[in-house]
XYZ file of C-alpha atoms in Angstrom:
478
model
C 10.808 0.983 -54.851
C 12.962 3.545 -56.374
C 11.982 2.322 -58.821
C 8.679 1.554 -59.254
C 8.861 5.489 -57.783
C 9.794 6.247 -61.163
C 7.810 4.413 -63.008
C 4.719 6.031 -61.506
C 6.032 9.677 -61.753
C 6.946 9.257 -65.668
C 3.190 8.168 -65.790
C 1.713 10.915 -64.549
C 3.564 13.001 -66.148
C 3.887 11.631 -69.504
C 1.452 12.533 -72.569
C -1.588 10.080 -72.228
C -3.880 9.647 -74.964
C -3.658 10.510 -78.734
C -5.414 13.416 -78.843
C -3.795 16.647 -80.636
C -4.204 18.589 -76.178
C -1.036 15.733 -75.348
C -3.071 15.549 -72.134
C -0.935 14.835 -68.552
C -2.370 13.438 -65.691
C -1.511 14.269 -62.564
C -0.525 11.396 -60.040
C -1.993 12.911 -56.557
C -0.095 13.301 -53.951
C -1.543 10.940 -51.415
C 0.084 12.342 -48.135
C -0.561 15.216 -46.393
C 2.095 17.856 -47.462
C 2.485 19.442 -44.338
C 3.824 15.943 -42.285
C 5.172 13.571 -45.094
C 8.682 13.281 -45.302
C 10.448 15.808 -47.801
C 12.514 13.007 -49.049
C 8.625 12.042 -49.936
C 7.787 14.689 -51.393
C 11.040 15.263 -53.603
C 10.899 12.753 -55.965
C 7.610 13.717 -57.372
C 8.655 17.352 -58.093
C 11.728 15.552 -59.706
C 10.019 13.281 -62.307
C 7.203 15.806 -62.778
C 9.305 18.148 -63.994
C 11.898 15.952 -65.975
C 8.331 14.351 -67.585
C 6.902 17.489 -68.645
C 9.789 19.178 -70.056
C 10.831 16.471 -71.089
C 8.007 15.083 -73.284
C 5.734 18.213 -74.285
C 8.417 20.690 -74.637
C 10.509 18.756 -75.524
C 8.377 18.274 -78.419
C 7.289 22.127 -78.669
C 11.029 23.059 -79.022
C 12.647 20.244 -81.363
C 9.501 20.623 -83.156
C 10.639 25.169 -83.334
C 14.706 24.541 -83.053
C 13.945 22.702 -86.329
C 15.808 19.408 -85.273
C 12.381 18.259 -86.649
C 9.618 17.799 -88.468
C 6.536 16.521 -88.967
C 5.700 13.130 -90.994
C 3.989 13.747 -94.392
C 2.605 9.946 -93.104
C 0.460 11.699 -89.852
C -0.844 14.264 -88.649
C 0.024 14.188 -84.495
C 2.264 17.158 -84.640
C 0.847 19.627 -87.686
C -0.400 22.286 -85.435
C 3.520 23.369 -83.309
C 4.580 22.246 -87.636
C 2.142 25.025 -88.766
C 2.482 27.115 -85.854
C -1.218 27.062 -85.624
C -1.379 25.664 -81.459
C -3.774 28.215 -79.512
C -4.777 28.082 -75.951
C -6.853 25.321 -76.309
C -4.376 22.984 -77.440
C -1.333 21.248 -74.360
C -3.443 22.536 -71.703
C -1.309 19.509 -69.781
C 2.170 20.797 -70.490
C 1.455 23.517 -68.052
C -0.599 21.925 -65.209
C 2.320 19.736 -65.797
C 5.073 22.006 -64.449
C 2.735 23.932 -61.688
C 1.820 20.043 -60.518
C 5.483 19.216 -60.069
C 6.146 22.641 -58.267
C 3.361 22.666 -56.415
C 5.320 19.746 -55.176
C 9.276 21.225 -55.039
C 7.127 24.768 -53.334
C 5.841 22.674 -50.704
C 10.024 21.183 -49.874
C 10.834 24.382 -50.227
C 8.265 25.582 -47.861
C 9.895 23.473 -44.826
C 13.334 23.159 -45.567
C 13.424 26.555 -44.370
C 11.407 26.663 -41.899
C 13.260 23.581 -40.646
C 16.272 25.253 -41.891
C 17.205 21.495 -43.218
C 19.550 24.276 -46.319
C 20.425 21.073 -48.397
C 16.569 20.193 -49.297
C 16.213 24.324 -48.969
C 18.877 24.490 -52.290
C 17.614 21.845 -54.477
C 13.274 22.869 -54.056
C 15.024 26.566 -54.943
C 17.293 25.337 -57.993
C 13.647 22.963 -59.552
C 11.882 25.794 -58.661
C 13.874 28.050 -60.592
C 15.240 26.095 -63.480
C 11.474 25.225 -63.645
C 10.380 28.530 -63.619
C 13.010 29.906 -66.542
C 11.268 27.353 -68.364
C 7.478 28.675 -68.227
C 8.681 32.214 -68.363
C 10.335 31.853 -71.502
C 7.869 30.204 -73.325
C 4.792 32.106 -71.428
C 6.132 35.470 -70.307
C 4.017 36.160 -67.676
C 3.998 33.090 -65.199
C 2.225 32.845 -61.829
C 5.585 32.823 -59.143
C 5.327 34.783 -55.773
C 1.505 34.146 -54.816
C 2.337 30.431 -57.394
C 1.538 27.047 -55.494
C -0.217 28.939 -52.104
C -3.699 27.017 -51.927
C -4.546 29.949 -50.135
C -4.468 31.470 -53.586
C -6.595 29.974 -55.496
C -5.903 32.595 -58.622
C -3.196 33.892 -58.050
C -0.978 37.073 -59.182
C 0.419 36.413 -62.709
C 4.352 38.165 -62.129
C 6.053 39.850 -65.118
C 8.698 37.807 -67.061
C 10.950 40.610 -66.246
C 10.248 41.004 -62.273
C 9.712 36.232 -62.233
C 13.701 37.466 -63.293
C 14.784 39.167 -60.573
C 12.898 37.089 -58.320
C 13.982 33.278 -59.675
C 18.137 35.709 -58.681
C 17.136 36.598 -55.817
C 15.517 33.025 -55.210
C 18.852 31.602 -56.145
C 20.911 34.080 -53.803
C 19.328 32.884 -50.935
C 19.242 29.326 -50.574
C 23.020 29.956 -52.046
C 23.446 31.863 -48.742
C 22.787 29.714 -46.350
C 25.570 26.574 -44.702
C 25.069 23.704 -46.533
C 27.240 22.291 -43.018
C 24.058 23.668 -40.614
C 21.836 21.738 -42.484
C 19.353 20.288 -39.482
C 17.470 17.447 -40.557
C 18.194 14.908 -43.017
C 19.922 15.142 -45.820
C 18.907 13.938 -49.120
C 19.874 10.828 -51.158
C 18.136 8.017 -53.148
C 15.382 10.252 -53.201
C 17.666 12.903 -55.413
C 17.177 11.371 -58.533
C 19.162 13.952 -59.900
C 22.790 14.155 -57.904
C 22.219 11.480 -55.090
C 21.925 15.091 -52.509
C 25.558 15.254 -53.060
C 25.385 18.981 -52.445
C 28.827 20.322 -54.407
C 26.535 19.136 -57.816
C 23.547 21.655 -56.934
C 25.634 25.024 -55.753
C 26.905 24.427 -59.398
C 23.470 24.315 -60.826
C 22.890 26.961 -58.851
C 25.213 29.109 -59.947
C 25.320 28.192 -63.792
C 21.495 28.354 -63.358
C 22.571 32.696 -62.690
C 24.372 32.650 -65.096
C 22.120 32.106 -67.635
C 19.315 33.660 -65.964
C 22.233 36.794 -66.487
C 23.087 36.168 -70.431
C 19.218 35.936 -71.555
C 19.169 39.731 -70.538
C 22.883 40.374 -72.292
C 21.042 42.063 -74.839
C 17.984 43.843 -73.644
C 16.768 46.676 -71.907
C 18.465 45.153 -68.287
C 21.833 44.361 -70.054
C 23.370 46.450 -66.934
C 22.234 43.634 -64.169
C 23.466 41.357 -67.281
C 26.731 42.547 -67.199
C 26.834 43.353 -63.047
C 25.958 39.843 -62.811
C 27.931 38.130 -64.609
C 31.574 40.349 -63.842
C 30.320 38.864 -60.571
C 30.219 35.745 -60.875
C 33.873 35.370 -62.798
C 35.306 38.129 -60.411
C 35.132 35.188 -57.475
C 35.575 32.364 -59.997
C 32.718 30.717 -59.366
C 32.058 27.259 -59.584
C 29.662 26.159 -62.493
C 28.222 22.973 -63.311
C 30.426 20.320 -64.578
C 28.122 17.867 -65.224
C 24.949 17.026 -66.497
C 21.815 17.863 -64.349
C 19.058 15.500 -65.422
C 17.461 11.670 -64.871
C 19.425 8.599 -65.994
C 17.402 5.656 -64.726
C 15.424 4.628 -67.385
C 14.961 1.329 -68.334
C 12.814 0.537 -71.733
C 10.148 -0.970 -69.553
C 6.607 0.219 -69.946
C 6.072 3.513 -67.859
C 9.965 3.326 -66.659
C 11.579 5.131 -70.082
C 12.909 8.437 -71.380
C 9.295 10.462 -71.452
C 9.547 11.874 -74.795
C 10.764 7.340 -75.853
C 7.000 6.650 -73.265
C 4.545 9.005 -75.330
C 5.834 9.605 -78.928
C 6.752 6.261 -79.450
C 5.622 4.006 -76.787
C 2.538 5.634 -76.237
C 0.757 6.491 -79.413
C 2.845 3.398 -81.033
C 4.141 5.058 -83.486
C 7.585 5.412 -84.505
C 7.586 7.552 -86.878
C 5.512 11.132 -86.505
C 9.184 12.416 -86.425
C 11.172 12.730 -89.260
C 14.545 14.241 -90.029
C 14.406 18.356 -90.293
C 16.226 19.568 -93.505
C 17.475 22.517 -91.359
C 19.934 20.499 -89.249
C 20.232 17.330 -91.770
C 21.681 19.731 -94.366
C 23.741 21.653 -91.423
C 25.991 18.134 -90.581
C 26.670 17.480 -94.546
C 27.803 20.581 -95.367
C 30.136 19.609 -92.328
C 30.493 15.466 -92.382
C 29.943 15.640 -88.992
C 29.446 12.049 -88.018
C 26.330 12.722 -85.096
C 24.666 12.835 -88.029
C 24.248 9.264 -87.921
C 23.560 9.043 -83.895
C 21.016 12.277 -83.608
C 18.241 10.281 -86.835
C 18.337 6.826 -88.759
C 19.172 6.422 -92.771
C 17.049 7.990 -94.622
C 16.586 11.772 -96.253
C 16.031 13.916 -94.864
C 12.052 16.163 -95.402
C 12.130 20.174 -95.781
C 10.799 21.877 -92.723
C 6.841 21.785 -92.522
C 6.600 20.309 -95.441
C 4.469 17.821 -94.315
C 2.136 17.866 -97.725
C 5.471 16.406 -98.947
C 4.357 13.144 -101.882
C 7.808 11.423 -100.971
C 7.413 8.296 -100.061
C 7.373 8.132 -96.007
C 9.618 5.433 -96.402
C 12.054 7.118 -98.221
C 12.157 9.787 -95.432
C 14.118 10.052 -92.384
C 13.381 8.648 -88.886
C 14.887 10.709 -85.407
C 16.216 8.598 -83.133
C 14.992 8.800 -79.885
C 15.771 6.111 -77.221
C 13.700 4.252 -74.141
C 17.260 4.741 -72.432
C 18.160 8.407 -73.224
C 18.901 10.952 -70.125
C 16.408 13.240 -69.218
C 18.291 16.389 -68.376
C 17.285 20.165 -67.256
C 20.812 21.022 -68.171
C 23.823 19.717 -69.828
C 27.474 19.551 -69.361
C 27.959 21.467 -73.061
C 25.051 23.762 -72.319
C 27.092 24.928 -68.993
C 30.121 25.648 -70.888
C 28.864 27.211 -73.332
C 27.043 29.201 -71.186
C 30.366 30.117 -69.527
C 32.251 30.728 -73.372
C 29.911 33.241 -73.761
C 30.147 35.031 -70.460
C 34.093 34.962 -71.251
C 33.274 36.158 -74.526
C 31.151 39.522 -73.610
C 32.021 40.441 -70.325
C 36.298 39.365 -69.725
C 37.988 40.098 -72.786
C 37.096 35.890 -74.180
C 39.812 35.067 -72.320
C 39.158 30.813 -72.054
C 36.276 31.409 -74.480
C 38.001 28.697 -76.624
C 38.884 26.653 -74.242
C 35.433 26.300 -73.710
C 33.355 26.184 -76.512
C 36.175 23.571 -77.847
C 35.320 21.707 -74.487
C 31.618 21.573 -75.447
C 31.853 20.295 -78.434
C 34.524 17.825 -77.975
C 31.432 17.033 -74.692
C 29.101 16.685 -77.043
C 30.643 14.335 -79.932
C 31.643 12.348 -76.547
C 27.938 11.713 -75.673
C 27.561 9.614 -78.986
C 31.816 7.410 -78.379
C 32.087 10.061 -81.202
C 35.844 12.086 -80.958
C 35.264 15.661 -81.715
C 38.993 16.354 -81.915
C 39.680 17.223 -85.747
C 36.119 19.055 -85.979
C 37.271 21.383 -83.436
C 40.138 21.703 -85.360
C 38.272 21.985 -88.574
C 34.993 22.752 -89.533
C 33.797 24.241 -86.032
C 36.836 26.127 -85.390
C 36.751 29.041 -83.249
C 36.246 32.299 -84.700
C 39.224 33.717 -82.196
C 40.118 36.726 -84.673
C 36.662 37.228 -85.464
C 34.480 40.069 -84.129
C 31.988 39.310 -80.631
C 29.572 38.565 -82.943
C 30.859 36.081 -84.997
C 31.658 34.663 -82.464
C 28.705 34.429 -80.271
C 27.592 33.206 -83.082
C 29.779 30.314 -83.462
C 29.029 29.612 -79.424
C 24.802 29.586 -80.349
C 25.111 27.528 -83.166
C 27.459 24.723 -81.590
C 24.922 25.126 -78.648
C 21.540 24.603 -80.944
C 23.410 21.484 -82.796
C 23.915 20.188 -79.030
C 20.699 19.941 -77.452
C 19.417 17.596 -79.280
C 17.192 15.636 -78.807
C 15.125 16.833 -75.613
C 16.367 20.535 -74.766
C 15.192 21.969 -77.696
C 13.669 24.392 -76.158
C 16.305 26.218 -74.797
C 17.747 26.009 -78.427
C 14.973 27.984 -79.923
C 15.129 30.722 -76.733
C 18.697 30.814 -78.185
C 17.583 31.288 -81.123
C 15.088 34.558 -79.975
C 17.473 35.774 -78.209
C 20.804 36.064 -80.119
C 19.017 35.213 -83.715
C 21.001 32.490 -84.636
C 21.302 30.522 -86.326
C 20.528 33.241 -89.059
C 17.103 33.437 -90.729
C 17.479 31.500 -94.754
C 15.741 34.571 -96.885
C 14.810 31.349 -99.353
C 13.035 28.046 -98.917
C 14.937 24.720 -98.563
C 13.947 23.630 -101.981
C 16.226 26.876 -103.593
C 19.234 26.329 -104.557
C 20.695 28.961 -103.084
C 19.336 28.071 -99.677
C 22.334 28.158 -97.373
C 22.959 24.225 -94.856
C 21.714 25.132 -91.626
C 19.717 28.843 -91.502
C 16.845 28.284 -90.299
C 13.054 28.265 -93.195
C 9.543 29.710 -92.042
C 7.266 25.962 -91.632
C 6.805 25.580 -95.428
C 2.628 24.891 -94.281
C 3.405 27.748 -91.685
C 0.007 30.245 -90.935
C 1.290 33.013 -89.128
C 2.096 35.197 -92.049
C 5.939 34.538 -92.787
C 6.810 35.450 -88.600
C 7.958 32.917 -86.748
C 6.414 32.045 -83.059
C 8.275 33.227 -80.037
C 5.969 31.868 -77.606
C 2.955 29.448 -76.243
C -0.140 30.379 -75.665
C -2.028 30.249 -72.474
C -3.629 27.552 -72.078
C -7.411 27.514 -71.439
C -7.622 26.082 -68.194
C -5.770 27.782 -66.365
C -7.573 30.655 -67.928
C -10.887 29.334 -66.992
C -10.169 29.648 -63.830
C -7.808 32.301 -62.835
C -9.231 35.873 -64.260
C -5.396 37.033 -64.009
C -4.633 35.171 -66.616
C -3.213 37.668 -68.937
C -5.406 39.225 -72.452
C -3.943 37.127 -75.296
C -1.121 38.349 -77.597
C -0.238 36.206 -81.195
C 2.056 33.197 -80.415
C 4.709 36.138 -82.821
C 4.573 38.374 -79.819
C 8.547 38.581 -78.708
C 8.965 38.145 -74.994
C 10.884 40.954 -73.104
C 13.802 40.027 -73.388
C 13.789 38.625 -77.334
C 16.279 40.151 -80.361
């Protein structure tokens, strides 16, 4: 039953077809949301968010964080790689996220009314996690009026407002006494933690930490400082385990969303090729993770899909059917904590979190990272704050492969790390691991900072903001 449900809902959230629109077919809710058990709606919301983030946004994020680049023997993702995606492209990702949020917000409304604080916390945490990805990709989004059947044209809240609302909502959910929760308890319908509420509390706390840190060097730096200082002073428990789905199997419609679309549905396993950006970083540091991330072969310079090199000589990105899909990993939590400790606690304990994060990522691939945390990736304990932030964010970039590249993209925009190269990757003076402007880029040397609002939303909602170039920064960008 559980496997069947995963199959149906992952299929509904995966990409269907091979057009550049990458449309997502939404599975209609067959039950009355006002009467259906919370346990029947929660799985749809979880798999919907996992499906959208783990496929469509994972492909864009991985391309723009330069894990992979478009194959020179195919055309599927050229518009991502050359920064030419516009309002007519990728409507499905937006629609799928809000479809999933419809289920999540139904659970949240019902749980609040019924005083089922366990489902209320789960739904609020998922709502905020999805909204964070959306607002960091698009800027202003519908939030307060979104997924309300009585409001067909929801207002777009500014990205700054969304950040305030997300913290308010998490605080409210965390303030509820889970021991006094009424009604049924989440269990097998919770595909992420199986109803273990201590993990949901930690996940919510860690989302707060992330949201505050995104504002650390913005106009809201005082908000970040106060919020994070409060979390640290209270010895808040942060996530120490992955938040994601691990139930995938190597069967049609039951696989990791990125694998299901990019390999199984398109029937092309070679679209995504090893980018020189990450590959050169691995090579320079003799990093054993390279063989886990990519197959054998050479790398392709970012955006060089017109290369005449033999396609068979260029390494393919390794994506497995059973690879878990994460909303947040243990490593991300540890890196967030390391940065928070450096910025707001005089660095006490930061090195331990940083080392633990690197070791955790190596262990994920059954590798030993011990020699790296004491060698090539040793924490710059005596360095400046900026050098420490660079080390943390660079390793977070490496560790977000393959499905959470959008987080690395956001962090690049926030911190400027990894650094941007002043020369092309073909130059002998190129520094391994530095980002480069895609060789066939179409935006005049400017990197993308956001995704354009989809045409489907602009046609349906007159409140949709005016379009701006995708090179326009989000408000908290560096």
